[in-house]
XYZ file of C-alpha atoms in Angstrom:
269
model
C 23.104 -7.056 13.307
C 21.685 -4.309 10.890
C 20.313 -5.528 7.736
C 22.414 -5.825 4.426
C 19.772 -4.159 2.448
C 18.111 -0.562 2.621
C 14.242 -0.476 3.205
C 11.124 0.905 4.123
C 9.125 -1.160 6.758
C 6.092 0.581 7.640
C 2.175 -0.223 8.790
C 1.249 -1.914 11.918
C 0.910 -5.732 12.725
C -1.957 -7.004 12.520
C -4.127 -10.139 11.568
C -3.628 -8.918 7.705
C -0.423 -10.413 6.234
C 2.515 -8.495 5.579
C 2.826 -7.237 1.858
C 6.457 -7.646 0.804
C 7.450 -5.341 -2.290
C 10.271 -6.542 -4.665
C 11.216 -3.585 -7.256
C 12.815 -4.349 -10.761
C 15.573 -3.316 -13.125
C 17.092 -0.470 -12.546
C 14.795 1.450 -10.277
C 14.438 1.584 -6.298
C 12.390 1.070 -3.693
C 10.621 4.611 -4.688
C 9.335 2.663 -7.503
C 6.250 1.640 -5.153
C 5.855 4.900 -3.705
C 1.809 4.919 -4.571
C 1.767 1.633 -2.619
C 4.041 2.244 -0.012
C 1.136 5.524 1.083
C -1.655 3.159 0.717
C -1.574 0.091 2.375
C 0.439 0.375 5.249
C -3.090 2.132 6.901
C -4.015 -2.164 7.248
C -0.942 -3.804 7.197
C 2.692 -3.796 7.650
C 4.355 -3.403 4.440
C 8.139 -4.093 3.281
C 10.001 -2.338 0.353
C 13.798 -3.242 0.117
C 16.751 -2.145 -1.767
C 18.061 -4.438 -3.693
C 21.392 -4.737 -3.542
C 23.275 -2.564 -6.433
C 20.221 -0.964 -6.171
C 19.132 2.357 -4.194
C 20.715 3.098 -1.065
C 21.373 -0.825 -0.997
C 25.321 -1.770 -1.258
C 26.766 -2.892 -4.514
C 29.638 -4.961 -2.695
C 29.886 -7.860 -2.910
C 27.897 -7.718 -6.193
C 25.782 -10.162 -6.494
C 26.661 -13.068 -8.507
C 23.927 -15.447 -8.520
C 20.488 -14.403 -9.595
C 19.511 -16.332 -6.149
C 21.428 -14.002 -4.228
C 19.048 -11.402 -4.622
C 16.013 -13.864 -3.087
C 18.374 -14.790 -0.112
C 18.851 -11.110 0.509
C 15.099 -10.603 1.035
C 14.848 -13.896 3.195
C 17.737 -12.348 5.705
C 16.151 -8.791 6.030
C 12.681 -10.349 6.515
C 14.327 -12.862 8.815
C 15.989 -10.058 10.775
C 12.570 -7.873 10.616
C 10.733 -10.929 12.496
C 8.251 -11.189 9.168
C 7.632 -14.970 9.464
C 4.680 -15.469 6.491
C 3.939 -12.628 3.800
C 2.658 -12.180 0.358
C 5.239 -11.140 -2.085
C 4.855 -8.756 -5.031
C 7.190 -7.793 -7.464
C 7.522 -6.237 -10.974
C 9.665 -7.623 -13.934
C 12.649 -8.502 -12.765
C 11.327 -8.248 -9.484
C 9.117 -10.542 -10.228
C 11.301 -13.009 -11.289
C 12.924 -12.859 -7.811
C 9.758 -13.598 -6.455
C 9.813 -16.369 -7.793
C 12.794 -17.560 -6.978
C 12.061 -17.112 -3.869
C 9.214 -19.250 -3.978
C 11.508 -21.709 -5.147
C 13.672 -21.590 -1.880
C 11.393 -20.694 0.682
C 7.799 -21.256 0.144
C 6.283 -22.307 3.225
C 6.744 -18.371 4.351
C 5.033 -16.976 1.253
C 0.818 -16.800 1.725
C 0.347 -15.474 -2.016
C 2.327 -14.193 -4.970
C 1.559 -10.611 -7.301
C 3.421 -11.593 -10.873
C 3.630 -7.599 -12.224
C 4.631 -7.093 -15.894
C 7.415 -10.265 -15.636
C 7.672 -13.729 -17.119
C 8.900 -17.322 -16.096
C 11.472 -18.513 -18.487
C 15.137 -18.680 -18.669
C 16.699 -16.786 -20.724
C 17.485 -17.794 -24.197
C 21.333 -17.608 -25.702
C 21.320 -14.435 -27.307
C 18.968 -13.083 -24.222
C 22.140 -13.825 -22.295
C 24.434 -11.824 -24.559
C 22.641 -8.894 -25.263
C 22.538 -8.826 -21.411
C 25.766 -9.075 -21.061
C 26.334 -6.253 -23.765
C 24.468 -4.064 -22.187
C 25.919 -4.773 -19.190
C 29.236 -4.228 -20.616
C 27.505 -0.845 -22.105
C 26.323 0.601 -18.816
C 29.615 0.177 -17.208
C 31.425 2.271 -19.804
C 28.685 4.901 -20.502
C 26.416 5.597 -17.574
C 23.451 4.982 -16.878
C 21.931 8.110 -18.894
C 21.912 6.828 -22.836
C 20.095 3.882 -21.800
C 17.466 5.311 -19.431
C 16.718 8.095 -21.964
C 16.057 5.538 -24.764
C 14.019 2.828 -22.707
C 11.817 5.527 -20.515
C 9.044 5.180 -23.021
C 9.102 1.467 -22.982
C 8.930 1.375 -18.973
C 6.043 3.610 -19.437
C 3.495 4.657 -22.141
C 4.397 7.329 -24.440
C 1.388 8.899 -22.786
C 2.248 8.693 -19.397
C 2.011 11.909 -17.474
C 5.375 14.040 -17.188
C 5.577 13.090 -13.038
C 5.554 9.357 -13.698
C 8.191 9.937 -16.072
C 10.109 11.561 -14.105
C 10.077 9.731 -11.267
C 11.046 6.371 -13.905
C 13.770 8.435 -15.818
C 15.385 9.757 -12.421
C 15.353 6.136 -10.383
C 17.052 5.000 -13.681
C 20.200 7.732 -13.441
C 20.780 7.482 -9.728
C 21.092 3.386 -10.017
C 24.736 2.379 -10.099
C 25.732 0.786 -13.302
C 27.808 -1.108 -11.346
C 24.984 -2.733 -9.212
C 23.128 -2.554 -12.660
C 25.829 -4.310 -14.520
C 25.841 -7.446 -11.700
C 22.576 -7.702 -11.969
C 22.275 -8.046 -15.140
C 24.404 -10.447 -15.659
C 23.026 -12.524 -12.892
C 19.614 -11.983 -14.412
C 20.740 -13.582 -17.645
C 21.979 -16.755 -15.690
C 18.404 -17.310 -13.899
C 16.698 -20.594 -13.365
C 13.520 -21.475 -15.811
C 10.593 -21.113 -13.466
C 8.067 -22.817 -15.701
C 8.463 -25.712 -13.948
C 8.037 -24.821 -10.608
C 4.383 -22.907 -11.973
C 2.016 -26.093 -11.513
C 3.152 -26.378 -7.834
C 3.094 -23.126 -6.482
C 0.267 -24.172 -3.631
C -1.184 -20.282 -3.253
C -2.950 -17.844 -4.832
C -1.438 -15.455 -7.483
C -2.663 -12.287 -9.179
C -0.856 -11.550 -12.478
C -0.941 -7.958 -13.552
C 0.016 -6.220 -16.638
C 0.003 -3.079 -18.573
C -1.732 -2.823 -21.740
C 0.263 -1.095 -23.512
C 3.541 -3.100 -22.367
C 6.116 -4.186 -24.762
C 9.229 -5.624 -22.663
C 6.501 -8.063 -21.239
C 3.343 -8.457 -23.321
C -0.269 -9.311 -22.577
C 0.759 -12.600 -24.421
C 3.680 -13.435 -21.297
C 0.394 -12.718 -18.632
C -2.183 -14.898 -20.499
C 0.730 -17.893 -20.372
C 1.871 -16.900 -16.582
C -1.764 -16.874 -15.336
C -2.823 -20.259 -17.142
C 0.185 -22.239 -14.988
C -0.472 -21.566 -12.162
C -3.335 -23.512 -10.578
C -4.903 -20.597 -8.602
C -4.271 -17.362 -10.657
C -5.992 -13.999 -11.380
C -5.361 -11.781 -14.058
C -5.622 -8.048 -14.174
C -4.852 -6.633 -17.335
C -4.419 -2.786 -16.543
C -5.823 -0.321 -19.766
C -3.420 3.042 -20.008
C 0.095 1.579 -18.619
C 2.944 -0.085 -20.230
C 5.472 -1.778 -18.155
C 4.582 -0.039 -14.777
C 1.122 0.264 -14.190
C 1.325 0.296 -10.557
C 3.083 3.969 -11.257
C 0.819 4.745 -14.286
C -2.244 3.980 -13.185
C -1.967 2.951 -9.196
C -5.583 3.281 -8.628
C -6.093 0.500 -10.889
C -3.391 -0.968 -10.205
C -3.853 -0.718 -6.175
C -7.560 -1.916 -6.308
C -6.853 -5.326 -7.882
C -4.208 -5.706 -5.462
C -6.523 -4.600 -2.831
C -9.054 -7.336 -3.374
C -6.674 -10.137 -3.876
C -4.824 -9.016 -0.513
C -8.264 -9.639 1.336
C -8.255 -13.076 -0.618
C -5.265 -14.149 1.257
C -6.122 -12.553 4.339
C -9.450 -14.357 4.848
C -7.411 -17.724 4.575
C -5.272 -17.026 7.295
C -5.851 -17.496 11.096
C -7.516 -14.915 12.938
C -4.823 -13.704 14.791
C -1.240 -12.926 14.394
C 1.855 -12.707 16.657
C 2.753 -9.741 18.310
C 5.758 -7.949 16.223
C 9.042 -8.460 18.697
């Protein structure tokens, strides 16, 4: 059966452990192109769709922020990727998470990008649903053009930009719109923090205002075996605004997890 979800699955198996990379709202898979060139040369590496999202469906629109984690558990389950470390960036961070929640005896370590725990407070669920409401009636286009600067620093250079501004337009706002409102019905993960078993590395921009240095310093002090990276000259992407950074910390906590695994791995079927 082909998978549900679009994706990029590329790098060889080896003893390393597959790097599994969860995009957030409303951009693509493209979103981790600087990653996606430079660590499948030691590992396999997987970069999905979500769904509403990319070249992902939007039917049957996803209607329980959940639904988004079980996605990524079917296309890893139909890629034969038994154990990875997930990574994911605001929202898709949050879906890391939950997918922690449902299936964490397959995840080795978690990368907690630019995101934060919590559910989402009353009128956090209604300007969601506003704005889902908005993007449904107006486009995608208004709301991209006023947040670009927010998903990246004012400073940022005019490729990032564009690369943010056009994943933005070319998202559905229907996909957007479900997700959304899914996203504004999410479990509290602050709970589950204290007994996540493996390592983490928290990242976050600077310069980043949707998720502040302030959500990082409380995400890394829950969880029992954190690193933070705090990433100078980014906002709310730095693995886009400043990937070198960005890719080394990720770099050295990948060989973290590696060294804790067994020496071998099974051969990819």
């Amino acid at each position: 059966m082909a998978p549900f979800l679009a994706y990029e699955d590329k790098g060889p198996d080896t003893h390393r452990v597959p790097l599994v990379l969860v995009h957030g709202h409303p951009f693509d898979r493209t979103m981790w192109a600087p990653q996606l060139e430079r660590f499948p040369g030691t590992r396999r590496v997987v970069a999905p769709d979500l769904r509403g999202y990319g070249a992902s469906p939007t039917t049957p629109a996803v209607a329980d922020f959940s639904g988004f984690a079980r996605d990524i558990e079917a296309l890893l389950d139909e890629l034969k990727v038994e154990a990875f470390v997930l990574a994911g960036l605001s929202m898709g961070g949050q879906i890391v998470m939950d997918c922690y929640r449902l299936f964490p005896e397959r995840v080795r370590g978690l990368v907690l990008a630019d995101t934060f725990p919590s559910a989402e407070t009353p009128e956090g669920v209604r300007t969601r649903d506003a704005m889902a409401d908005r993007l449904l009636a107006e486009g995608m286009r208004g709301y991209a053009d006023e947040v670009l600067e927010r998903m990246v620093a004012p400073y940022a250079s005019a490729e990032v930009k564009a690369h943010v501004h056009g994943m933005m337009t070319a998202t559905a706002p229907e996909g957007a719109a479900a997700a959304l409102r899914a996203r504004a019905r999410r479990p509290d993960y602050v709970p589950l923090l204290p007994r996540v078993s493996v390592p983490a590395l928290v990242v976050v921009g600077a310069d980043d205002t949707f998720t502040p240095v302030s959500d990082a310093l409380a995400l890394h002090a829950a969880l029992p075996d954190a690193e933070l990276h705090i990433v100078d000259g980014a906002a709310h992407m730095p693995n886009l605004e400043r990937p070198e950074v960005f890719d080394a910390a990720l770099e050295e906590f990948l060989a973290r997890v590696d060294a804790r695994q067994p020496s071998s791995a099974p051969p990819r079927l």
